[in-house]
Amino acid sequence: MTRPDNQHDKLTRDNLLDLQDHQLVRIESVQDDQRQVWVLTARGHQEAKRLLEPKGIRVSVLRREKYHPVTGALLGGSYDDHAAAVTSTAAELHRAGIGHRLGFQTEVAHRLGNGYVQRADLVMRAPASGVPVMLLEIDRRSEDAHDLVHKLRRYWQWGRMLPPGTDKYTADLARSRPDAIEHVDHEKRLWRRVYPPTGREGLAPVAFVFADTTEAKVANTVAVLEEAGRRYWAPRRYDTYHRGITARDYGQAVPVVVTTLEQLQEHGADAAVWRRLGHEGEVTLTAALDNSDGDALYRRQAARADAEEKQRRDAEREAQRPVCTRCGAKFTDERWEETSMRRRRWEAGDLGVCAACHADDVAREQAAAEAARAAAAVSAEPEADDGQEPGGLRGLFRRRA
């Protein structure tokens, strides 16, 4: 249950025997090397749920006993080597400090819209290690490589589903066309109600762990996954008007990493034994899941492209800036706007001169106007009195007398 690779753990064996005496566990099968696979009984499953569920830990489904319909013999061969490989993978991850023992869950169902249920062999939650969630498929090369591609497609489809009770606007948007779901934020999708945010772009990551097989078979399977499953794991080009953007958009992709159980056991799950589809070489798990050419790179490149575009536009604008026909100085922004805007051109004066020359023209016009007004005022003054008093009240009275 805890360390299936340890064949001499007397303490674990004694604990299992004690739990068996209380009818809490039973032996599911015995492998060729005489190792035993233990599972919970119905009574043990109920007790585990009462102990763990108040703490937010979800218990895997009960493994029910199946008997041969004729002989009545107990059938327990479906876990055997595959179950041991799943448990060994979880043990190696835990031993490397990736995830705690109650952060693993097996046989987790993911129901698709057509009713099909895709079960993950192992789901790991290790937020302290930088992996909030990861779905693991353990393959002992008992499945065809294209079957793994179909599994990847189903995880991709499940990540694009909307939860029940979605508002009408979002539901209508998702039904409007096949790719409309890509415009619905991940927070409004079904998978975000089941799993926490990954802290990275894209859907919940998937890991394929190969066990008990050869390097050649692993290489062939990975090649098929990369080629036939490209639509599901590969990033896209950003839809942007910027030039020179090399970053890729992982927002709708499933991050897929691969490794082997033998590498985990030999080097440790925290070593450079993980390979990301679409990338060369093996790195650590968190490095494989990180998108070095994703959103962070895009923001840097877009900011640099915006700055370069602004510099280009500024240079083009400076090249078009008018020059004063009188003094040769360049127009200021205000003078340029004043001479180019129709509603302000009537008061701009000579459109070919700069602001300083225009100010001189205005000053000269004002001085000339002042001089004209002064001259007009002088010419309008009355002539001096010559003693005849032709007008006024005194002259009127004299004429009447």
CSV table of C-alpha atoms in Angstrom, one decimal:
chain,number,residue,atom,x,y,z
A,1,MET,CA,0.0,0.0,0.0
A,2,THR,CA,2.8,2.4,0.8
A,3,ARG,CA,6.0,1.0,-0.6
A,4,PRO,CA,5.3,-1.8,-3.0
A,5,ASP,CA,9.0,-1.9,-4.1
A,6,ASN,CA,10.1,-2.7,-0.6
A,7,GLN,CA,9.9,-6.5,-0.2
A,8,HIS,CA,11.2,-6.6,3.4
A,9,ASP,CA,9.1,-4.0,5.1
A,10,LYS,CA,8.0,-6.1,8.2
A,11,LEU,CA,6.2,-3.2,9.8
A,12,THR,CA,4.0,-2.6,6.8
A,13,ARG,CA,3.2,-6.3,6.5
A,14,ASP,CA,2.3,-6.6,10.2
A,15,ASN,CA,0.0,-3.6,10.0
A,16,LEU,CA,-1.7,-5.1,7.0
A,17,LEU,CA,-2.2,-8.4,8.8
A,18,ASP,CA,-3.7,-6.6,11.7
A,19,LEU,CA,-6.0,-4.7,9.5
A,20,GLN,CA,-7.0,-8.0,7.8
A,21,ASP,CA,-7.9,-9.5,11.2
A,22,HIS,CA,-10.3,-6.6,11.6
A,23,GLN,CA,-11.7,-7.2,8.1
A,24,LEU,CA,-10.6,-3.8,6.9
A,25,VAL,CA,-8.3,-5.0,4.1
A,26,ARG,CA,-8.0,-8.1,1.9
A,27,ILE,CA,-5.5,-9.5,-0.6
A,28,GLU,CA,-6.5,-8.7,-4.1
A,29,SER,CA,-3.8,-10.7,-6.0
A,30,VAL,CA,-0.4,-12.2,-5.7
A,31,GLN,CA,2.2,-11.3,-8.3
A,32,ASP,CA,4.7,-13.6,-9.9
A,33,ASP,CA,7.4,-12.4,-7.5
A,34,GLN,CA,5.1,-13.3,-4.6
A,35,ARG,CA,4.4,-9.7,-3.7
A,36,GLN,CA,0.8,-9.2,-2.6
A,37,VAL,CA,-1.6,-6.4,-3.7
A,38,TRP,CA,-3.9,-5.3,-0.8
A,39,VAL,CA,-7.2,-3.4,-1.1
A,40,LEU,CA,-9.8,-2.0,1.3
A,41,THR,CA,-12.9,-4.0,2.1
A,42,ALA,CA,-16.3,-2.4,2.2
A,43,ARG,CA,-15.9,-2.0,5.9
A,44,GLY,CA,-12.5,-0.5,5.6
A,45,HIS,CA,-13.6,1.8,2.8
A,46,GLN,CA,-16.4,3.2,5.0
A,47,GLU,CA,-14.0,3.8,7.9
A,48,ALA,CA,-11.5,5.5,5.6
A,49,LYS,CA,-14.2,7.8,4.3
A,50,ARG,CA,-15.2,8.8,7.8
A,51,LEU,CA,-11.6,9.5,8.8
A,52,LEU,CA,-10.5,11.3,5.7
A,53,GLU,CA,-13.4,13.1,4.1
A,54,PRO,CA,-13.8,15.7,7.0
A,55,LYS,CA,-10.3,16.8,6.1
A,56,GLY,CA,-11.1,17.3,2.4
A,57,ILE,CA,-9.5,14.0,1.3
A,58,ARG,CA,-11.5,12.0,-1.3
A,59,VAL,CA,-11.3,8.2,-1.1
A,60,SER,CA,-11.0,6.2,-4.3
A,61,VAL,CA,-13.8,3.9,-5.4
A,62,LEU,CA,-14.3,0.6,-3.6
A,63,ARG,CA,-12.6,-2.4,-5.2
A,64,ARG,CA,-15.4,-5.0,-5.1
A,65,GLU,CA,-14.8,-8.7,-5.0
A,66,LYS,CA,-15.7,-10.6,-8.2
A,67,TYR,CA,-16.2,-14.3,-8.4
A,68,HIS,CA,-16.2,-16.8,-11.2
A,69,PRO,CA,-19.9,-17.5,-12.2
A,70,VAL,CA,-19.2,-21.3,-12.4
A,71,THR,CA,-16.4,-22.2,-10.0
A,72,GLY,CA,-17.1,-19.4,-7.5
A,73,ALA,CA,-13.3,-18.6,-7.3
A,74,LEU,CA,-12.3,-15.1,-6.4
A,75,LEU,CA,-11.3,-13.1,-9.5
A,76,GLY,CA,-8.6,-10.6,-8.6
A,77,GLY,CA,-6.3,-10.2,-11.6
A,78,SER,CA,-7.3,-6.7,-12.8
A,79,TYR,CA,-5.1,-4.8,-10.3
A,80,ASP,CA,-2.0,-7.1,-10.3
A,81,ASP,CA,1.0,-5.6,-12.1
A,82,HIS,CA,-0.7,-2.4,-13.3
A,83,ALA,CA,-1.9,-1.6,-9.8
A,84,ALA,CA,1.6,-2.2,-8.4
A,85,ALA,CA,3.0,0.2,-11.1
A,86,VAL,CA,0.5,2.9,-10.2
A,87,THR,CA,1.3,2.5,-6.5
A,88,SER,CA,5.0,2.5,-7.2
A,89,THR,CA,4.7,5.7,-9.2
A,90,ALA,CA,2.9,7.4,-6.3
A,91,ALA,CA,5.5,6.0,-3.9
A,92,GLU,CA,8.4,7.4,-6.0
A,93,LEU,CA,6.7,10.8,-6.2
A,94,HIS,CA,6.1,10.9,-2.5
A,95,ARG,CA,9.6,9.7,-1.7
A,96,ALA,CA,11.0,12.6,-3.8
A,97,GLY,CA,9.0,15.0,-1.7
A,98,ILE,CA,6.4,15.7,-4.5
A,99,GLY,CA,3.0,15.4,-2.9
A,100,HIS,CA,2.0,14.0,0.5
A,101,ARG,CA,0.6,10.5,1.0
A,102,LEU,CA,-3.1,11.7,1.1
A,103,GLY,CA,-2.6,13.8,-2.0
A,104,PHE,CA,-2.9,10.9,-4.3
A,105,GLN,CA,-6.1,9.4,-5.7
A,106,THR,CA,-6.6,6.5,-8.0
A,107,GLU,CA,-9.2,5.6,-10.6
A,108,VAL,CA,-10.6,9.2,-10.8
A,109,ALA,CA,-13.6,9.5,-13.2
A,110,HIS,CA,-13.9,12.3,-15.7
A,111,ARG,CA,-17.3,12.1,-17.4
A,112,LEU,CA,-17.6,13.5,-20.9
A,113,GLY,CA,-20.7,15.0,-22.6
A,114,ASN,CA,-21.5,11.8,-24.4
A,115,GLY,CA,-21.6,9.8,-21.2
A,116,TYR,CA,-18.2,8.2,-21.6
A,117,VAL,CA,-16.1,8.1,-18.4
A,118,GLN,CA,-12.3,8.6,-18.7
A,119,ARG,CA,-10.6,7.3,-15.6
A,120,ALA,CA,-7.2,8.6,-14.6
A,121,ASP,CA,-5.0,5.9,-13.1
A,122,LEU,CA,-3.6,8.4,-10.6
A,123,VAL,CA,-4.3,12.1,-9.7
A,124,MET,CA,-1.7,13.9,-7.7
A,125,ARG,CA,-2.1,17.2,-5.8
A,126,ALA,CA,1.2,18.7,-4.8
A,127,PRO,CA,0.8,22.5,-4.5
A,128,ALA,CA,3.8,22.8,-2.2
A,129,SER,CA,6.0,21.2,-4.9
A,130,GLY,CA,4.7,23.5,-7.6
A,131,VAL,CA,2.3,21.0,-9.1
A,132,PRO,CA,-1.2,21.8,-7.8
A,133,VAL,CA,-2.7,19.0,-9.9
A,134,MET,CA,-1.5,16.4,-12.4
A,135,LEU,CA,-3.3,13.5,-14.0
A,136,LEU,CA,-1.1,10.4,-14.5
A,137,GLU,CA,-1.6,7.5,-16.9
A,138,ILE,CA,0.5,4.4,-16.1
A,139,ASP,CA,1.2,2.3,-19.2
A,140,ARG,CA,2.9,-1.1,-19.2
A,141,ARG,CA,2.6,-1.1,-23.0
A,142,SER,CA,-0.5,-3.2,-22.7
A,143,GLU,CA,-2.3,-0.5,-24.8
A,144,ASP,CA,-1.7,0.6,-28.3
A,145,ALA,CA,0.0,4.0,-28.7
A,146,HIS,CA,-3.1,5.4,-30.5
A,147,ASP,CA,-5.2,4.4,-27.5
A,148,LEU,CA,-3.1,6.8,-25.4
A,149,VAL,CA,-3.8,9.5,-28.1
A,150,HIS,CA,-7.5,8.9,-27.6
A,151,LYS,CA,-7.1,9.2,-23.8
A,152,LEU,CA,-5.3,12.5,-24.3
A,153,ARG,CA,-8.1,13.7,-26.6
A,154,ARG,CA,-10.7,12.8,-24.0
A,155,TYR,CA,-8.8,14.8,-21.3
A,156,TRP,CA,-8.6,17.7,-23.8
A,157,GLN,CA,-12.4,17.5,-24.5
A,158,TRP,CA,-13.2,17.3,-20.7
A,159,GLY,CA,-11.1,20.4,-20.2
A,160,ARG,CA,-13.3,22.3,-22.7
A,161,MET,CA,-16.7,21.3,-21.1
A,162,LEU,CA,-18.9,23.7,-19.2
A,163,PRO,CA,-20.3,22.8,-15.8
A,164,PRO,CA,-24.1,22.3,-15.2
A,165,GLY,CA,-25.9,25.5,-14.5
A,166,THR,CA,-23.8,27.7,-16.8
A,167,ASP,CA,-25.4,31.0,-17.5
A,168,LYS,CA,-27.3,31.2,-20.8
A,169,TYR,CA,-25.0,33.7,-22.4
A,170,THR,CA,-21.9,31.5,-21.9
A,171,ALA,CA,-23.7,28.4,-23.0
A,172,ASP,CA,-25.0,30.0,-26.1
A,173,LEU,CA,-21.5,31.4,-26.9
A,174,ALA,CA,-20.0,27.9,-26.5
A,175,ARG,CA,-22.6,26.4,-28.9
A,176,SER,CA,-22.3,29.2,-31.5
A,177,ARG,CA,-19.3,27.5,-33.2
A,178,PRO,CA,-16.8,24.7,-32.4
A,179,ASP,CA,-14.0,27.0,-31.3
A,180,ALA,CA,-16.2,29.4,-29.3
A,181,ILE,CA,-15.3,27.6,-26.0
A,182,GLU,CA,-11.8,29.0,-26.4
A,183,HIS,CA,-13.2,32.4,-25.6
A,184,VAL,CA,-14.7,31.2,-22.3
A,185,ASP,CA,-12.4,31.8,-19.4
A,186,HIS,CA,-11.1,28.7,-17.6
A,187,GLU,CA,-12.7,29.8,-14.4
A,188,LYS,CA,-16.1,29.2,-16.0
A,189,ARG,CA,-15.3,25.7,-17.2
A,190,LEU,CA,-16.0,22.3,-15.5
A,191,TRP,CA,-12.5,21.3,-14.8
A,192,ARG,CA,-11.9,24.4,-12.6
A,193,ARG,CA,-14.7,23.2,-10.3
A,194,VAL,CA,-12.9,19.9,-9.9
A,195,TYR,CA,-9.3,20.9,-9.7
A,196,PRO,CA,-7.5,24.0,-8.5
A,197,PRO,CA,-5.7,26.4,-10.9
A,198,THR,CA,-2.5,25.0,-12.2
A,199,GLY,CA,-0.6,28.3,-11.9
A,200,ARG,CA,0.4,27.9,-15.6
A,201,GLU,CA,-1.4,28.4,-18.9
A,202,GLY,CA,-3.5,25.6,-20.3
A,203,LEU,CA,-5.6,22.7,-18.9
A,204,ALA,CA,-4.7,20.3,-16.2
A,205,PRO,CA,-1.4,18.6,-17.1
A,206,VAL,CA,-1.2,14.9,-18.0
A,207,ALA,CA,1.8,12.6,-17.4
A,208,PHE,CA,2.4,9.3,-19.1
A,209,VAL,CA,4.6,7.0,-17.0
A,210,PHE,CA,5.8,3.9,-18.9
A,211,ALA,CA,6.7,0.7,-16.9
A,212,ASP,CA,8.2,-2.7,-17.7
A,213,THR,CA,9.0,-1.9,-21.3
A,214,THR,CA,11.9,-1.2,-23.5
A,215,GLU,CA,13.4,2.2,-24.5
A,216,ALA,CA,12.6,1.5,-28.1
A,217,LYS,CA,8.9,1.0,-27.4
A,218,VAL,CA,8.8,4.1,-25.2
A,219,ALA,CA,10.4,6.2,-28.0
A,220,ASN,CA,7.9,4.8,-30.6
A,221,THR,CA,4.9,5.6,-28.3
A,222,VAL,CA,6.1,9.1,-27.6
A,223,ALA,CA,6.6,9.7,-31.3
A,224,VAL,CA,3.0,8.7,-31.9
A,225,LEU,CA,1.8,10.9,-29.1
A,226,GLU,CA,3.7,13.9,-30.5
A,227,GLU,CA,2.5,13.4,-34.0
A,228,ALA,CA,-1.1,12.1,-33.7
A,229,GLY,CA,-1.9,14.1,-30.5
A,230,ARG,CA,-0.4,17.4,-31.7
A,231,ARG,CA,-3.8,19.2,-31.7
A,232,TYR,CA,-4.2,18.5,-28.0
A,233,TRP,CA,-0.8,19.3,-26.5
A,234,ALA,CA,0.8,21.8,-29.0
A,235,PRO,CA,0.6,25.5,-28.4
A,236,ARG,CA,-0.5,28.0,-31.1
A,237,ARG,CA,0.7,31.2,-32.5
A,238,TYR,CA,-0.6,34.3,-30.8
A,239,ASP,CA,-3.3,36.2,-32.7
A,240,THR,CA,-1.6,39.6,-32.7
A,241,TYR,CA,-0.5,42.3,-35.0
A,242,HIS,CA,2.9,42.5,-33.5
A,243,ARG,CA,5.8,41.3,-35.6
A,244,GLY,CA,8.7,39.2,-34.3
A,245,ILE,CA,6.7,37.4,-31.7
A,246,THR,CA,8.2,33.9,-31.1
A,247,ALA,CA,6.2,33.1,-27.9
A,248,ARG,CA,3.4,30.5,-28.2
A,249,ASP,CA,-0.1,30.4,-26.8
A,250,TYR,CA,-0.6,27.5,-24.4
A,251,GLY,CA,-4.0,28.6,-23.2
A,252,GLN,CA,-6.0,25.8,-24.8
A,253,ALA,CA,-3.4,23.0,-24.7
A,254,VAL,CA,-2.9,20.1,-22.4
A,255,PRO,CA,0.7,20.0,-21.0
A,256,VAL,CA,1.9,16.5,-21.5
A,257,VAL,CA,5.1,15.1,-19.8
A,258,VAL,CA,6.5,11.5,-20.1
A,259,THR,CA,8.9,9.4,-18.1
A,260,THR,CA,9.4,5.8,-17.1
A,261,LEU,CA,9.0,4.1,-13.8
A,262,GLU,CA,12.5,2.7,-14.0
A,263,GLN,CA,13.9,6.3,-14.3
A,264,LEU,CA,11.9,7.4,-11.3
A,265,GLN,CA,13.2,4.5,-9.2
A,266,GLU,CA,16.8,4.9,-10.3
A,267,HIS,CA,17.2,8.7,-10.2
A,268,GLY,CA,14.2,9.9,-8.2
A,269,ALA,CA,11.1,11.8,-9.3
A,270,ASP,CA,12.7,15.1,-8.5
A,271,ALA,CA,15.6,14.5,-10.9
A,272,ALA,CA,15.8,15.5,-14.6
A,273,VAL,CA,13.8,12.5,-15.8
A,274,TRP,CA,10.7,14.2,-17.3
A,275,ARG,CA,10.3,15.2,-21.0
A,276,ARG,CA,7.7,17.6,-22.3
A,277,LEU,CA,6.1,16.8,-25.6
A,278,GLY,CA,7.3,19.2,-28.2
A,279,HIS,CA,10.6,19.8,-26.3
A,280,GLU,CA,14.0,18.1,-26.4
A,281,GLY,CA,15.8,16.7,-23.5
A,282,GLU,CA,14.8,15.7,-20.0
A,283,VAL,CA,14.4,18.2,-17.1
A,284,THR,CA,12.8,18.3,-13.7
A,285,LEU,CA,9.0,18.0,-13.3
A,286,THR,CA,8.3,21.7,-12.6
A,287,ALA,CA,10.7,22.8,-15.4
A,288,ALA,CA,8.9,20.5,-17.8
A,289,LEU,CA,5.5,21.9,-16.9
A,290,ASP,CA,6.7,25.6,-17.1
A,291,ASN,CA,6.1,27.3,-20.4
A,292,SER,CA,9.4,29.2,-20.9
A,293,ASP,CA,8.1,30.3,-24.4
A,294,GLY,CA,4.6,31.0,-23.2
A,295,ASP,CA,2.6,33.9,-21.8
A,296,ALA,CA,5.5,35.5,-19.8
A,297,LEU,CA,7.7,35.6,-22.9
A,298,TYR,CA,4.8,37.0,-24.9
A,299,ARG,CA,4.3,39.9,-22.5
A,300,ARG,CA,7.9,40.8,-22.7
A,301,GLN,CA,8.0,40.6,-26.5
A,302,ALA,CA,4.8,42.5,-26.9
A,303,ALA,CA,6.0,45.3,-24.6
A,304,ARG,CA,9.2,45.5,-26.5
A,305,ALA,CA,7.3,45.5,-29.8
A,306,ASP,CA,5.0,48.3,-28.5
A,307,ALA,CA,8.0,50.4,-27.6
A,308,GLU,CA,9.7,49.8,-31.0
A,309,GLU,CA,6.4,50.7,-32.7
A,310,LYS,CA,6.1,53.9,-30.7
A,311,GLN,CA,9.6,54.8,-31.6
A,312,ARG,CA,8.9,54.2,-35.3
A,313,ARG,CA,5.7,56.2,-35.2
A,314,ASP,CA,7.5,59.1,-33.4
A,315,ALA,CA,10.3,59.0,-36.0
A,316,GLU,CA,7.8,59.1,-38.8
A,317,ARG,CA,5.9,62.0,-37.2
A,318,GLU,CA,9.1,64.0,-36.7
A,319,ALA,CA,10.0,63.4,-40.3
A,320,GLN,CA,6.6,65.0,-41.3
A,321,ARG,CA,6.8,67.9,-38.9
A,322,PRO,CA,6.6,71.2,-40.8
A,323,VAL,CA,9.4,73.8,-40.9
A,324,CYS,CA,9.0,77.5,-40.7
A,325,THR,CA,9.4,79.2,-44.1
A,326,ARG,CA,10.7,82.3,-42.4
A,327,CYS,CA,13.2,81.2,-39.8
A,328,GLY,CA,13.6,77.5,-40.5
A,329,ALA,CA,12.6,76.3,-37.0
A,330,LYS,CA,10.4,73.2,-36.6
A,331,PHE,CA,6.8,73.7,-35.6
A,332,THR,CA,5.8,72.9,-32.0
A,333,ASP,CA,3.1,70.3,-31.5
A,334,GLU,CA,0.6,73.0,-30.6
A,335,ARG,CA,1.4,75.1,-33.7
A,336,TRP,CA,1.3,72.0,-35.9
A,337,GLU,CA,-2.2,71.1,-34.5
A,338,GLU,CA,-3.3,74.8,-34.9
A,339,THR,CA,-2.3,74.9,-38.6
A,340,SER,CA,-3.6,71.5,-39.5
A,341,MET,CA,-7.0,71.5,-37.8
A,342,ARG,CA,-9.7,73.1,-39.9
A,343,ARG,CA,-11.7,74.6,-37.0
A,344,ARG,CA,-8.5,76.4,-35.8
A,345,ARG,CA,-7.0,77.5,-39.1
A,346,TRP,CA,-9.0,80.7,-39.4
A,347,GLU,CA,-7.1,82.1,-36.5
A,348,ALA,CA,-3.7,80.5,-37.3
A,349,GLY,CA,-2.5,83.3,-39.5
A,350,ASP,CA,0.2,82.5,-42.0
A,351,LEU,CA,0.2,78.6,-42.1
A,352,GLY,CA,3.8,78.5,-43.2
A,353,VAL,CA,5.4,80.2,-40.1
A,354,CYS,CA,6.2,78.8,-36.7
A,355,ALA,CA,4.7,79.8,-33.4
A,356,ALA,CA,7.4,82.4,-32.7
A,357,CYS,CA,7.1,84.1,-36.1
A,358,HIS,CA,3.3,83.9,-35.8
A,359,ALA,CA,3.6,85.7,-32.5
A,360,ASP,CA,5.7,88.4,-34.1
A,361,ASP,CA,3.1,88.8,-36.8
A,362,VAL,CA,0.4,89.1,-34.2
A,363,ALA,CA,2.4,91.6,-32.2
A,364,ARG,CA,3.0,93.7,-35.4
A,365,GLU,CA,-0.6,93.6,-36.3
A,366,GLN,CA,-1.6,94.7,-32.8
A,367,ALA,CA,0.9,97.5,-32.9
A,368,ALA,CA,-0.3,98.7,-36.2
A,369,ALA,CA,-3.9,98.5,-35.0
A,370,GLU,CA,-3.0,100.6,-31.9
A,371,ALA,CA,-1.3,103.2,-34.1
A,372,ALA,CA,-4.3,103.4,-36.4
A,373,ARG,CA,-6.6,103.8,-33.5
A,374,ALA,CA,-4.4,106.6,-32.0
A,375,ALA,CA,-4.4,108.4,-35.3
A,376,ALA,CA,-8.1,108.2,-35.6
A,377,ALA,CA,-8.5,109.5,-32.1
A,378,VAL,CA,-6.3,112.6,-32.9
A,379,SER,CA,-8.2,113.4,-36.1
A,380,ALA,CA,-11.5,113.4,-34.3
A,381,GLU,CA,-10.6,116.0,-31.7
A,382,PRO,CA,-12.6,119.6,-32.1
A,383,GLU,CA,-10.8,122.7,-33.4
A,384,ALA,CA,-9.8,125.6,-31.0
A,385,ASP,CA,-12.5,128.4,-30.1
A,386,ASP,CA,-12.0,131.6,-32.4
A,387,GLY,CA,-14.3,133.9,-30.4
A,388,GLN,CA,-17.3,133.9,-32.8
A,389,GLU,CA,-19.2,131.4,-30.7
A,390,PRO,CA,-21.2,130.1,-33.7
A,391,GLY,CA,-22.9,127.5,-31.7
A,392,GLY,CA,-24.0,126.6,-28.2
A,393,LEU,CA,-26.7,128.2,-26.0
A,394,ARG,CA,-24.9,131.6,-25.8
A,395,GLY,CA,-25.0,132.0,-29.6
A,396,LEU,CA,-28.6,131.0,-29.7
A,397,PHE,CA,-29.7,133.5,-27.1
A,398,ARG,CA,-27.8,136.3,-28.9
A,399,ARG,CA,-29.5,135.5,-32.2
A,400,ARG,CA,-32.9,135.7,-30.5
A,401,ALA,CA,-32.1,139.0,-28.8
